[in-house]
PDB file of N, CA, C and O in Angstrom:
ATOM      1  N   UNK Y 211      -0.807-140.874 -11.814  1.00 76.00           N
ATOM      2  CA  UNK Y 211      -1.055-139.540 -12.356  1.00 76.00           C
ATOM      3  C   UNK Y 211      -1.390-138.549 -11.251  1.00 76.00           C
ATOM      4  O   UNK Y 211      -0.944-137.415 -11.284  1.00 76.00           O
ATOM      5  N   UNK Y 212      -2.137-138.987 -10.266  1.00 88.00           N
ATOM      6  CA  UNK Y 212      -2.487-138.132  -9.144  1.00 88.00           C
ATOM      7  C   UNK Y 212      -1.231-137.719  -8.367  1.00 88.00           C
ATOM      8  O   UNK Y 212      -1.107-136.568  -7.941  1.00 88.00           O
ATOM      9  N   UNK Y 213      -0.315-138.650  -8.198  1.00 89.00           N
ATOM     10  CA  UNK Y 213       0.921-138.359  -7.492  1.00 89.00           C
ATOM     11  C   UNK Y 213       1.742-137.320  -8.256  1.00 89.00           C
ATOM     12  O   UNK Y 213       2.276-136.375  -7.672  1.00 89.00           O
ATOM     13  N   UNK Y 214       1.828-137.464  -9.565  1.00 89.00           N
ATOM     14  CA  UNK Y 214       2.553-136.493 -10.388  1.00 89.00           C
ATOM     15  C   UNK Y 214       1.928-135.110 -10.290  1.00 89.00           C
ATOM     16  O   UNK Y 214       2.630-134.102 -10.228  1.00 89.00           O
ATOM     17  N   UNK Y 215       0.625-135.069 -10.252  1.00 90.00           N
ATOM     18  CA  UNK Y 215      -0.082-133.800 -10.124  1.00 90.00           C
ATOM     19  C   UNK Y 215       0.245-133.138  -8.787  1.00 90.00           C
ATOM     20  O   UNK Y 215       0.479-131.925  -8.723  1.00 90.00           O
ATOM     21  N   UNK Y 216       0.286-133.913  -7.725  1.00 89.00           N
ATOM     22  CA  UNK Y 216       0.611-133.382  -6.399  1.00 89.00           C
ATOM     23  C   UNK Y 216       2.052-132.881  -6.348  1.00 89.00           C
ATOM     24  O   UNK Y 216       2.333-131.827  -5.761  1.00 89.00           O
ATOM     25  N   UNK Y 217       2.951-133.646  -6.959  1.00 91.00           N
ATOM     26  CA  UNK Y 217       4.358-133.242  -6.993  1.00 91.00           C
ATOM     27  C   UNK Y 217       4.509-131.939  -7.772  1.00 91.00           C
ATOM     28  O   UNK Y 217       5.197-131.018  -7.332  1.00 91.00           O
ATOM     29  N   UNK Y 218       3.849-131.864  -8.913  1.00 89.00           N
ATOM     30  CA  UNK Y 218       3.913-130.651  -9.736  1.00 89.00           C
ATOM     31  C   UNK Y 218       3.372-129.446  -8.970  1.00 89.00           C
ATOM     32  O   UNK Y 218       3.969-128.366  -8.985  1.00 89.00           O
ATOM     33  N   UNK Y 219       2.261-129.632  -8.292  1.00 90.00           N
ATOM     34  CA  UNK Y 219       1.667-128.538  -7.519  1.00 90.00           C
ATOM     35  C   UNK Y 219       2.613-128.088  -6.405  1.00 90.00           C
ATOM     36  O   UNK Y 219       2.817-126.892  -6.188  1.00 90.00           O
ATOM     37  N   UNK Y 220       3.207-129.049  -5.707  1.00 92.00           N
ATOM     38  CA  UNK Y 220       4.133-128.719  -4.617  1.00 92.00           C
ATOM     39  C   UNK Y 220       5.363-127.985  -5.158  1.00 92.00           C
ATOM     40  O   UNK Y 220       5.811-126.999  -4.566  1.00 92.00           O
ATOM     41  N   UNK Y 221       5.871-128.426  -6.296  1.00 93.00           N
ATOM     42  CA  UNK Y 221       7.025-127.755  -6.903  1.00 93.00           C
ATOM     43  C   UNK Y 221       6.660-126.339  -7.336  1.00 93.00           C
ATOM     44  O   UNK Y 221       7.438-125.411  -7.142  1.00 93.00           O
ATOM     45  N   UNK Y 222       5.489-126.175  -7.915  1.00 93.00           N
ATOM     46  CA  UNK Y 222       5.042-124.851  -8.345  1.00 93.00           C
ATOM     47  C   UNK Y 222       4.907-123.902  -7.155  1.00 93.00           C
ATOM     48  O   UNK Y 222       5.314-122.743  -7.223  1.00 93.00           O
ATOM     49  N   UNK Y 223       4.344-124.409  -6.069  1.00 93.00           N
ATOM     50  CA  UNK Y 223       4.187-123.588  -4.864  1.00 93.00           C
ATOM     51  C   UNK Y 223       5.545-123.216  -4.277  1.00 93.00           C
ATOM     52  O   UNK Y 223       5.758-122.079  -3.857  1.00 93.00           O
ATOM     53  N   UNK Y 224       6.472-124.176  -4.271  1.00 91.00           N
ATOM     54  CA  UNK Y 224       7.811-123.918  -3.762  1.00 91.00           C
ATOM     55  C   UNK Y 224       8.510-122.852  -4.606  1.00 91.00           C
ATOM     56  O   UNK Y 224       9.108-121.914  -4.069  1.00 91.00           O
ATOM     57  N   UNK Y 225       8.432-122.986  -5.922  1.00 93.00           N
ATOM     58  CA  UNK Y 225       9.079-122.006  -6.805  1.00 93.00           C
ATOM     59  C   UNK Y 225       8.466-120.620  -6.652  1.00 93.00           C
ATOM     60  O   UNK Y 225       9.182-119.615  -6.659  1.00 93.00           O
ATOM     61  N   UNK Y 226       7.172-120.547  -6.483  1.00 94.00           N
ATOM     62  CA  UNK Y 226       6.529-119.249  -6.274  1.00 94.00           C
ATOM     63  C   UNK Y 226       6.972-118.638  -4.943  1.00 94.00           C
ATOM     64  O   UNK Y 226       7.223-117.442  -4.860  1.00 94.00           O
ATOM     65  N   UNK Y 227       7.106-119.461  -3.919  1.00 92.00           N
ATOM     66  CA  UNK Y 227       7.587-118.976  -2.635  1.00 92.00           C
ATOM     67  C   UNK Y 227       9.013-118.434  -2.779  1.00 92.00           C
ATOM     68  O   UNK Y 227       9.343-117.359  -2.265  1.00 92.00           O
ATOM     69  N   UNK Y 228       9.869-119.146  -3.510  1.00 92.00           N
ATOM     70  CA  UNK Y 228      11.252-118.695  -3.721  1.00 92.00           C
ATOM     71  C   UNK Y 228      11.294-117.399  -4.536  1.00 92.00           C
ATOM     72  O   UNK Y 228      12.087-116.509  -4.234  1.00 92.00           O
ATOM     73  N   UNK Y 229      10.441-117.285  -5.543  1.00 94.00           N
ATOM     74  CA  UNK Y 229      10.382-116.043  -6.328  1.00 94.00           C
ATOM     75  C   UNK Y 229       9.972-114.876  -5.438  1.00 94.00           C
ATOM     76  O   UNK Y 229      10.533-113.787  -5.538  1.00 94.00           O
ATOM     77  N   UNK Y 230       9.020-115.103  -4.547  1.00 95.00           N
ATOM     78  CA  UNK Y 230       8.586-114.043  -3.643  1.00 95.00           C
ATOM     79  C   UNK Y 230       9.702-113.676  -2.671  1.00 95.00           C
ATOM     80  O   UNK Y 230       9.926-112.496  -2.395  1.00 95.00           O
ATOM     81  N   UNK Y 231      10.403-114.665  -2.172  1.00 95.00           N
ATOM     82  CA  UNK Y 231      11.532-114.389  -1.287  1.00 95.00           C
ATOM     83  C   UNK Y 231      12.594-113.569  -2.021  1.00 95.00           C
ATOM     84  O   UNK Y 231      13.159-112.626  -1.457  1.00 95.00           O
ATOM     85  N   UNK Y 232      12.860-113.927  -3.270  1.00 96.00           N
ATOM     86  CA  UNK Y 232      13.837-113.184  -4.062  1.00 96.00           C
ATOM     87  C   UNK Y 232      13.382-111.743  -4.260  1.00 96.00           C
ATOM     88  O   UNK Y 232      14.172-110.809  -4.067  1.00 96.00           O
ATOM     89  N   UNK Y 233      12.123-111.542  -4.610  1.00 96.00           N
ATOM     90  CA  UNK Y 233      11.605-110.175  -4.771  1.00 96.00           C
ATOM     91  C   UNK Y 233      11.738-109.390  -3.464  1.00 96.00           C
ATOM     92  O   UNK Y 233      12.168-108.231  -3.466  1.00 96.00           O
ATOM     93  N   UNK Y 234      11.395-110.030  -2.357  1.00 97.00           N
ATOM     94  CA  UNK Y 234      11.494-109.367  -1.054  1.00 97.00           C
ATOM     95  C   UNK Y 234      12.942-109.002  -0.733  1.00 97.00           C
ATOM     96  O   UNK Y 234      13.216-107.908  -0.235  1.00 97.00           O
ATOM     97  N   UNK Y 235      13.861-109.907  -1.023  1.00 97.00           N
ATOM     98  CA  UNK Y 235      15.272-109.640  -0.751  1.00 97.00           C
ATOM     99  C   UNK Y 235      15.823-108.555  -1.681  1.00 97.00           C
ATOM    100  O   UNK Y 235      16.616-107.722  -1.244  1.00 97.00           O
ATOM    101  N   UNK Y 236      15.411-108.551  -2.918  1.00 98.00           N
ATOM    102  CA  UNK Y 236      15.830-107.482  -3.836  1.00 98.00           C
ATOM    103  C   UNK Y 236      15.359-106.139  -3.299  1.00 98.00           C
ATOM    104  O   UNK Y 236      16.088-105.144  -3.351  1.00 98.00           O
ATOM    105  N   UNK Y 237      14.161-106.111  -2.737  1.00 97.00           N
ATOM    106  CA  UNK Y 237      13.616-104.867  -2.183  1.00 97.00           C
ATOM    107  C   UNK Y 237      14.402-104.363  -0.971  1.00 97.00           C
ATOM    108  O   UNK Y 237      14.309-103.188  -0.636  1.00 97.00           O
ATOM    109  N   UNK Y 238      15.169-105.232  -0.327  1.00 96.00           N
ATOM    110  CA  UNK Y 238      15.961-104.797   0.826  1.00 96.00           C
ATOM    111  C   UNK Y 238      17.292-104.184   0.407  1.00 96.00           C
ATOM    112  O   UNK Y 238      17.961-103.551   1.227  1.00 96.00           O
ATOM    113  N   UNK Y 239      17.682-104.377  -0.840  1.00 98.00           N
ATOM    114  CA  UNK Y 239      18.940-103.809  -1.330  1.00 98.00           C
ATOM    115  C   UNK Y 239      18.809-102.300  -1.478  1.00 98.00           C
ATOM    116  O   UNK Y 239      17.706-101.786  -1.679  1.00 98.00           O
ATOM    117  N   UNK Y 240      19.936-101.602  -1.432  1.00 97.00           N
ATOM    118  CA  UNK Y 240      19.888-100.176  -1.771  1.00 97.00           C
ATOM    119  C   UNK Y 240      19.317 -99.992  -3.181  1.00 97.00           C
ATOM    120  O   UNK Y 240      19.485-100.869  -4.035  1.00 97.00           O
ATOM    121  N   UNK Y 241      18.647 -98.882  -3.404  1.00 97.00           N
ATOM    122  CA  UNK Y 241      17.969 -98.636  -4.684  1.00 97.00           C
ATOM    123  C   UNK Y 241      18.899 -98.837  -5.880  1.00 97.00           C
ATOM    124  O   UNK Y 241      18.510 -99.430  -6.883  1.00 97.00           O
ATOM    125  N   UNK Y 242      20.108 -98.356  -5.756  1.00 97.00           N
ATOM    126  CA  UNK Y 242      21.072 -98.475  -6.861  1.00 97.00           C
ATOM    127  C   UNK Y 242      21.306 -99.948  -7.225  1.00 97.00           C
ATOM    128  O   UNK Y 242      21.351-100.312  -8.401  1.00 97.00           O
ATOM    129  N   UNK Y 243      21.447-100.801  -6.216  1.00 97.00           N
ATOM    130  CA  UNK Y 243      21.698-102.220  -6.449  1.00 97.00           C
ATOM    131  C   UNK Y 243      20.456-102.955  -6.943  1.00 97.00           C
ATOM    132  O   UNK Y 243      20.539-103.788  -7.847  1.00 97.00           O
ATOM    133  N   UNK Y 244      19.310-102.658  -6.354  1.00 97.00           N
ATOM    134  CA  UNK Y 244      18.085-103.343  -6.807  1.00 97.00           C
ATOM    135  C   UNK Y 244      17.757-102.951  -8.240  1.00 97.00           C
ATOM    136  O   UNK Y 244      17.346-103.797  -9.048  1.00 97.00           O
ATOM    137  N   UNK Y 245      17.964-101.683  -8.595  1.00 96.00           N
ATOM    138  CA  UNK Y 245      17.725-101.247  -9.978  1.00 96.00           C
ATOM    139  C   UNK Y 245      18.690-101.944 -10.932  1.00 96.00           C
ATOM    140  O   UNK Y 245      18.300-102.364 -12.031  1.00 96.00           O
ATOM    141  N   UNK Y 246      19.937-102.095 -10.509  1.00 96.00           N
ATOM    142  CA  UNK Y 246      20.938-102.776 -11.336  1.00 96.00           C
ATOM    143  C   UNK Y 246      20.545-104.235 -11.578  1.00 96.00           C
ATOM    144  O   UNK Y 246      20.544-104.708 -12.716  1.00 96.00           O
ATOM    145  N   UNK Y 247      20.182-104.940 -10.515  1.00 96.00           N
ATOM    146  CA  UNK Y 247      19.775-106.348 -10.651  1.00 96.00           C
ATOM    147  C   UNK Y 247      18.565-106.474 -11.583  1.00 96.00           C
ATOM    148  O   UNK Y 247      18.538-107.311 -12.480  1.00 96.00           O
ATOM    149  N   UNK Y 248      17.569-105.642 -11.358  1.00 96.00           N
ATOM    150  CA  UNK Y 248      16.365-105.718 -12.196  1.00 96.00           C
ATOM    151  C   UNK Y 248      16.693-105.433 -13.663  1.00 96.00           C
ATOM    152  O   UNK Y 248      16.164-106.082 -14.557  1.00 96.00           O
ATOM    153  N   UNK Y 249      17.554-104.463 -13.888  1.00 94.00           N
ATOM    154  CA  UNK Y 249      17.914-104.097 -15.262  1.00 94.00           C
ATOM    155  C   UNK Y 249      18.656-105.244 -15.951  1.00 94.00           C
ATOM    156  O   UNK Y 249      18.344-105.606 -17.079  1.00 94.00           O
ATOM    157  N   UNK Y 250      19.635-105.801 -15.264  1.00 94.00           N
ATOM    158  CA  UNK Y 250      20.439-106.874 -15.853  1.00 94.00           C
ATOM    159  C   UNK Y 250      19.572-108.079 -16.223  1.00 94.00           C
ATOM    160  O   UNK Y 250      19.763-108.702 -17.266  1.00 94.00           O
ATOM    161  N   UNK Y 251      18.602-108.407 -15.364  1.00 93.00           N
ATOM    162  CA  UNK Y 251      17.798-109.596 -15.615  1.00 93.00           C
ATOM    163  C   UNK Y 251      16.544-109.336 -16.443  1.00 93.00           C
ATOM    164  O   UNK Y 251      15.879-110.287 -16.847  1.00 93.00           O
ATOM    165  N   UNK Y 252      16.235-108.080 -16.717  1.00 95.00           N
ATOM    166  CA  UNK Y 252      15.028-107.825 -17.511  1.00 95.00           C
ATOM    167  C   UNK Y 252      15.332-107.390 -18.938  1.00 95.00           C
ATOM    168  O   UNK Y 252      14.467-107.486 -19.796  1.00 95.00           O
ATOM    169  N   UNK Y 253      16.545-106.929 -19.180  1.00 94.00           N
ATOM    170  CA  UNK Y 253      16.893-106.477 -20.527  1.00 94.00           C
ATOM    171  C   UNK Y 253      17.719-107.543 -21.238  1.00 94.00           C
ATOM    172  O   UNK Y 253      18.622-108.122 -20.650  1.00 94.00           O
ATOM    173  N   UNK Y 254      17.408-107.767 -22.499  1.00 92.00           N
ATOM    174  CA  UNK Y 254      18.130-108.804 -23.258  1.00 92.00           C
ATOM    175  C   UNK Y 254      19.480-108.307 -23.780  1.00 92.00           C
ATOM    176  O   UNK Y 254      19.689-108.171 -24.979  1.00 92.00           O
ATOM    177  N   UNK Y 255      20.388-108.008 -22.861  1.00 94.00           N
ATOM    178  CA  UNK Y 255      21.724-107.547 -23.225  1.00 94.00           C
ATOM    179  C   UNK Y 255      22.760-108.440 -22.562  1.00 94.00           C
ATOM    180  O   UNK Y 255      22.514-109.016 -21.512  1.00 94.00           O
ATOM    181  N   UNK Y 256      23.917-108.495 -23.176  1.00 94.00           N
ATOM    182  CA  UNK Y 256      25.021-109.235 -22.570  1.00 94.00           C
ATOM    183  C   UNK Y 256      25.699-108.350 -21.529  1.00 94.00           C
ATOM    184  O   UNK Y 256      25.511-107.124 -21.505  1.00 94.00           O
ATOM    185  N   UNK Y 257      26.504-108.959 -20.697  1.00 93.00           N
ATOM    186  CA  UNK Y 257      27.242-108.207 -19.699  1.00 93.00           C
ATOM    187  C   UNK Y 257      28.188-107.220 -20.380  1.00 93.00           C
ATOM    188  O   UNK Y 257      28.387-106.106 -19.901  1.00 93.00           O
ATOM    189  N   UNK Y 258      28.746-107.619 -21.503  1.00 95.00           N
ATOM    190  CA  UNK Y 258      29.619-106.718 -22.269  1.00 95.00           C
ATOM    191  C   UNK Y 258      28.855-105.483 -22.731  1.00 95.00           C
ATOM    192  O   UNK Y 258      29.380-104.363 -22.685  1.00 95.00           O
ATOM    193  N   UNK Y 259      27.622-105.657 -23.170  1.00 96.00           N
ATOM    194  CA  UNK Y 259      26.806-104.525 -23.611  1.00 96.00           C
ATOM    195  C   UNK Y 259      26.481-103.598 -22.441  1.00 96.00           C
ATOM    196  O   UNK Y 259      26.519-102.380 -22.577  1.00 96.00           O
ATOM    197  N   UNK Y 260      26.156-104.186 -21.291  1.00 94.00           N
ATOM    198  CA  UNK Y 260      25.903-103.366 -20.102  1.00 94.00           C
ATOM    199  C   UNK Y 260      27.153-102.588 -19.715  1.00 94.00           C
ATOM    200  O   UNK Y 260      27.087-101.410 -19.379  1.00 94.00           O
ATOM    201  N   UNK Y 261      28.304-103.265 -19.745  1.00 95.00           N
ATOM    202  CA  UNK Y 261      29.558-102.616 -19.369  1.00 95.00           C
ATOM    203  C   UNK Y 261      29.841-101.427 -20.284  1.00 95.00           C
ATOM    204  O   UNK Y 261      30.200-100.344 -19.808  1.00 95.00           O
ATOM    205  N   UNK Y 262      29.649-101.613 -21.571  1.00 96.00           N
ATOM    206  CA  UNK Y 262      29.895-100.517 -22.515  1.00 96.00           C
ATOM    207  C   UNK Y 262      28.928 -99.362 -22.262  1.00 96.00           C
ATOM    208  O   UNK Y 262      29.337 -98.200 -22.245  1.00 96.00           O
ATOM    209  N   UNK Y 263      27.667 -99.667 -22.038  1.00 94.00           N
ATOM    210  CA  UNK Y 263      26.660 -98.625 -21.816  1.00 94.00           C
ATOM    211  C   UNK Y 263      26.916 -97.868 -20.511  1.00 94.00           C
ATOM    212  O   UNK Y 263      26.601 -96.680 -20.414  1.00 94.00           O
ATOM    213  N   UNK Y 264      27.482 -98.560 -19.526  1.00 94.00           N
ATOM    214  CA  UNK Y 264      27.724 -97.940 -18.224  1.00 94.00           C
ATOM    215  C   UNK Y 264      29.146 -97.390 -18.105  1.00 94.00           C
ATOM    216  O   UNK Y 264      29.529 -96.865 -17.059  1.00 94.00           O
ATOM    217  N   UNK Y 265      29.914 -97.571 -19.171  1.00 97.00           N
ATOM    218  CA  UNK Y 265      31.305 -97.128 -19.180  1.00 97.00           C
ATOM    219  C   UNK Y 265      32.104 -97.767 -18.038  1.00 97.00           C
ATOM    220  O   UNK Y 265      32.854 -97.105 -17.327  1.00 97.00           O
ATOM    221  N   UNK Y 266      31.882 -99.067 -17.860  1.00 96.00           N
ATOM    222  CA  UNK Y 266      32.561 -99.857 -16.832  1.00 96.00           C
ATOM    223  C   UNK Y 266      33.200-101.062 -17.500  1.00 96.00           C
ATOM    224  O   UNK Y 266      32.829-101.442 -18.614  1.00 96.00           O
ATOM    225  N   UNK Y 267      34.114-101.690 -16.802  1.00 97.00           N
ATOM    226  CA  UNK Y 267      34.693-102.915 -17.353  1.00 97.00           C
ATOM    227  C   UNK Y 267      33.745-104.086 -17.106  1.00 97.00           C
ATOM    228  O   UNK Y 267      32.957-104.080 -16.148  1.00 97.00           O
ATOM    229  N   UNK Y 268      33.839-105.064 -17.976  1.00 96.00           N
ATOM    230  CA  UNK Y 268      33.023-106.267 -17.817  1.00 96.00           C
ATOM    231  C   UNK Y 268      33.339-106.923 -16.476  1.00 96.00           C
ATOM    232  O   UNK Y 268      32.454-107.387 -15.768  1.00 96.00           O
ATOM    233  N   UNK Y 269      34.617-106.947 -16.115  1.00 97.00           N
ATOM    234  CA  UNK Y 269      35.047-107.572 -14.876  1.00 97.00           C
ATOM    235  C   UNK Y 269      34.426-106.886 -13.651  1.00 97.00           C
ATOM    236  O   UNK Y 269      33.989-107.560 -12.713  1.00 97.00           O
ATOM    237  N   UNK Y 270      34.369-105.566 -13.669  1.00 97.00           N
ATOM    238  CA  UNK Y 270      33.794-104.866 -12.510  1.00 97.00           C
ATOM    239  C   UNK Y 270      32.303-105.174 -12.378  1.00 97.00           C
ATOM    240  O   UNK Y 270      31.798-105.349 -11.263  1.00 97.00           O
ATOM    241  N   UNK Y 271      31.594-105.270 -13.507  1.00 96.00           N
ATOM    242  CA  UNK Y 271      30.162-105.614 -13.435  1.00 96.00           C
ATOM    243  C   UNK Y 271      29.977-107.060 -12.997  1.00 96.00           C
ATOM    244  O   UNK Y 271      29.054-107.368 -12.240  1.00 96.00           O
ATOM    245  N   UNK Y 272      30.853-107.945 -13.465  1.00 96.00           N
ATOM    246  CA  UNK Y 272      30.766-109.345 -13.064  1.00 96.00           C
ATOM    247  C   UNK Y 272      30.960-109.475 -11.550  1.00 96.00           C
ATOM    248  O   UNK Y 272      30.217-110.192 -10.873  1.00 96.00           O
ATOM    249  N   UNK Y 273      31.946-108.756 -10.999  1.00 97.00           N
ATOM    250  CA  UNK Y 273      32.179-108.790  -9.551  1.00 97.00           C
ATOM    251  C   UNK Y 273      30.984-108.214  -8.793  1.00 97.00           C
ATOM    252  O   UNK Y 273      30.575-108.745  -7.754  1.00 97.00           O
ATOM    253  N   UNK Y 274      30.427-107.128  -9.306  1.00 97.00           N
ATOM    254  CA  UNK Y 274      29.259-106.521  -8.652  1.00 97.00           C
ATOM    255  C   UNK Y 274      28.086-107.494  -8.638  1.00 97.00           C
ATOM    256  O   UNK Y 274      27.417-107.673  -7.611  1.00 97.00           O
ATOM    257  N   UNK Y 275      27.834-108.131  -9.775  1.00 96.00           N
ATOM    258  CA  UNK Y 275      26.750-109.117  -9.849  1.00 96.00           C
ATOM    259  C   UNK Y 275      26.999-110.279  -8.888  1.00 96.00           C
ATOM    260  O   UNK Y 275      26.075-110.742  -8.212  1.00 96.00           O
ATOM    261  N   UNK Y 276      28.222-110.739  -8.832  1.00 97.00           N
ATOM    262  CA  UNK Y 276      28.551-111.849  -7.930  1.00 97.00           C
ATOM    263  C   UNK Y 276      28.289-111.469  -6.477  1.00 97.00           C
ATOM    264  O   UNK Y 276      27.722-112.261  -5.719  1.00 97.00           O
ATOM    265  N   UNK Y 277      28.703-110.266  -6.084  1.00 98.00           N
ATOM    266  CA  UNK Y 277      28.457-109.813  -4.712  1.00 98.00           C
ATOM    267  C   UNK Y 277      26.963-109.700  -4.424  1.00 98.00           C
ATOM    268  O   UNK Y 277      26.483-110.115  -3.360  1.00 98.00           O
ATOM    269  N   UNK Y 278      26.217-109.158  -5.383  1.00 98.00           N
ATOM    270  CA  UNK Y 278      24.770-109.004  -5.180  1.00 98.00           C
ATOM    271  C   UNK Y 278      24.069-110.354  -5.138  1.00 98.00           C
ATOM    272  O   UNK Y 278      23.164-110.563  -4.320  1.00 98.00           O
ATOM    273  N   UNK Y 279      24.472-111.268  -5.976  1.00 97.00           N
ATOM    274  CA  UNK Y 279      23.879-112.613  -5.948  1.00 97.00           C
ATOM    275  C   UNK Y 279      24.142-113.283  -4.601  1.00 97.00           C
ATOM    276  O   UNK Y 279      23.268-113.949  -4.046  1.00 97.00           O
ATOM    277  N   UNK Y 280      25.354-113.114  -4.089  1.00 98.00           N
ATOM    278  CA  UNK Y 280      25.693-113.694  -2.783  1.00 98.00           C
ATOM    279  C   UNK Y 280      24.819-113.072  -1.688  1.00 98.00           C
ATOM    280  O   UNK Y 280      24.293-113.776  -0.823  1.00 98.00           O
ATOM    281  N   UNK Y 281      24.646-111.759  -1.726  1.00 97.00           N
ATOM    282  CA  UNK Y 281      23.771-111.090  -0.751  1.00 97.00           C
ATOM    283  C   UNK Y 281      22.355-111.628  -0.828  1.00 97.00           C
ATOM    284  O   UNK Y 281      21.715-111.882   0.201  1.00 97.00           O
ATOM    285  N   UNK Y 282      21.858-111.796  -2.046  1.00 97.00           N
ATOM    286  CA  UNK Y 282      20.489-112.296  -2.216  1.00 97.00           C
ATOM    287  C   UNK Y 282      20.366-113.739  -1.743  1.00 97.00           C
ATOM    288  O   UNK Y 282      19.391-114.094  -1.082  1.00 97.00           O
ATOM    289  N   UNK Y 283      21.354-114.555  -2.062  1.00 96.00           N
ATOM    290  CA  UNK Y 283      21.337-115.955  -1.620  1.00 96.00           C
ATOM    291  C   UNK Y 283      21.343-116.017  -0.087  1.00 96.00           C
ATOM    292  O   UNK Y 283      20.571-116.760   0.520  1.00 96.00           O
ATOM    293  N   UNK Y 284      22.185-115.203   0.549  1.00 97.00           N
ATOM    294  CA  UNK Y 284      22.242-115.175   2.015  1.00 97.00           C
ATOM    295  C   UNK Y 284      20.924-114.690   2.608  1.00 97.00           C
ATOM    296  O   UNK Y 284      20.459-115.218   3.623  1.00 97.00           O
ATOM    297  N   UNK Y 285      20.326-113.701   2.000  1.00 96.00           N
ATOM    298  CA  UNK Y 285      19.039-113.180   2.463  1.00 96.00           C
ATOM    299  C   UNK Y 285      17.971-114.274   2.416  1.00 96.00           C
ATOM    300  O   UNK Y 285      17.237-114.474   3.382  1.00 96.00           O
ATOM    301  N   UNK Y 286      17.906-114.991   1.320  1.00 94.00           N
ATOM    302  CA  UNK Y 286      16.909-116.062   1.169  1.00 94.00           C
ATOM    303  C   UNK Y 286      17.172-117.169   2.187  1.00 94.00           C
ATOM    304  O   UNK Y 286      16.243-117.678   2.825  1.00 94.00           O
ATOM    305  N   UNK Y 287      18.439-117.530   2.369  1.00 94.00           N
ATOM    306  CA  UNK Y 287      18.768-118.577   3.346  1.00 94.00           C
ATOM    307  C   UNK Y 287      18.380-118.160   4.760  1.00 94.00           C
ATOM    308  O   UNK Y 287      17.847-118.970   5.524  1.00 94.00           O
ATOM    309  N   UNK Y 288      18.627-116.886   5.117  1.00 93.00           N
ATOM    310  CA  UNK Y 288      18.235-116.397   6.443  1.00 93.00           C
ATOM    311  C   UNK Y 288      16.712-116.479   6.616  1.00 93.00           C
ATOM    312  O   UNK Y 288      16.224-116.861   7.677  1.00 93.00           O
ATOM    313  N   UNK Y 289      15.986-116.106   5.602  1.00 88.00           N
ATOM    314  CA  UNK Y 289      14.521-116.150   5.684  1.00 88.00           C
ATOM    315  C   UNK Y 289      14.016-117.575   5.840  1.00 88.00           C
ATOM    316  O   UNK Y 289      13.004-117.810   6.489  1.00 88.00           O
ATOM    317  N   UNK Y 290      14.725-118.539   5.242  1.00 86.00           N
ATOM    318  CA  UNK Y 290      14.301-119.927   5.357  1.00 86.00           C
ATOM    319  C   UNK Y 290      14.624-120.531   6.724  1.00 86.00           C
ATOM    320  O   UNK Y 290      14.003-121.484   7.129  1.00 86.00           O
ATOM    321  N   UNK Y 291      15.597-119.942   7.408  1.00 86.00           N
ATOM    322  CA  UNK Y 291      15.980-120.472   8.724  1.00 86.00           C
ATOM    323  C   UNK Y 291      15.254-119.773   9.849  1.00 86.00           C
ATOM    324  O   UNK Y 291      15.310-120.228  10.984  1.00 86.00           O
ATOM    325  N   UNK Y 292      14.590-118.670   9.563  1.00 74.00           N
ATOM    326  CA  UNK Y 292      13.853-117.940  10.618  1.00 74.00           C
ATOM    327  C   UNK Y 292      12.496-118.543  10.877  1.00 74.00           C
ATOM    328  O   UNK Y 292      11.940-119.267  10.182  1.00 74.00           O
TER     329      UNK Y 292
END
């Protein structure tokens, strides 16, 4: 039981560190992109609903999200290697 508790604590600390890295990397994005990411992940809407509200195609928003996710993943990886 003690070992499980230690593993759980280590996992919780790791996840919190990753969340902080993600927040930090989102903050490095241009305002337009960081606002878009925050909106997409904080509002309970589908990508289709966002596309309609923004008068954009679903495909264009999907590509934008993919590019931003890649930027964020690269940012986090760079921070882990520094």
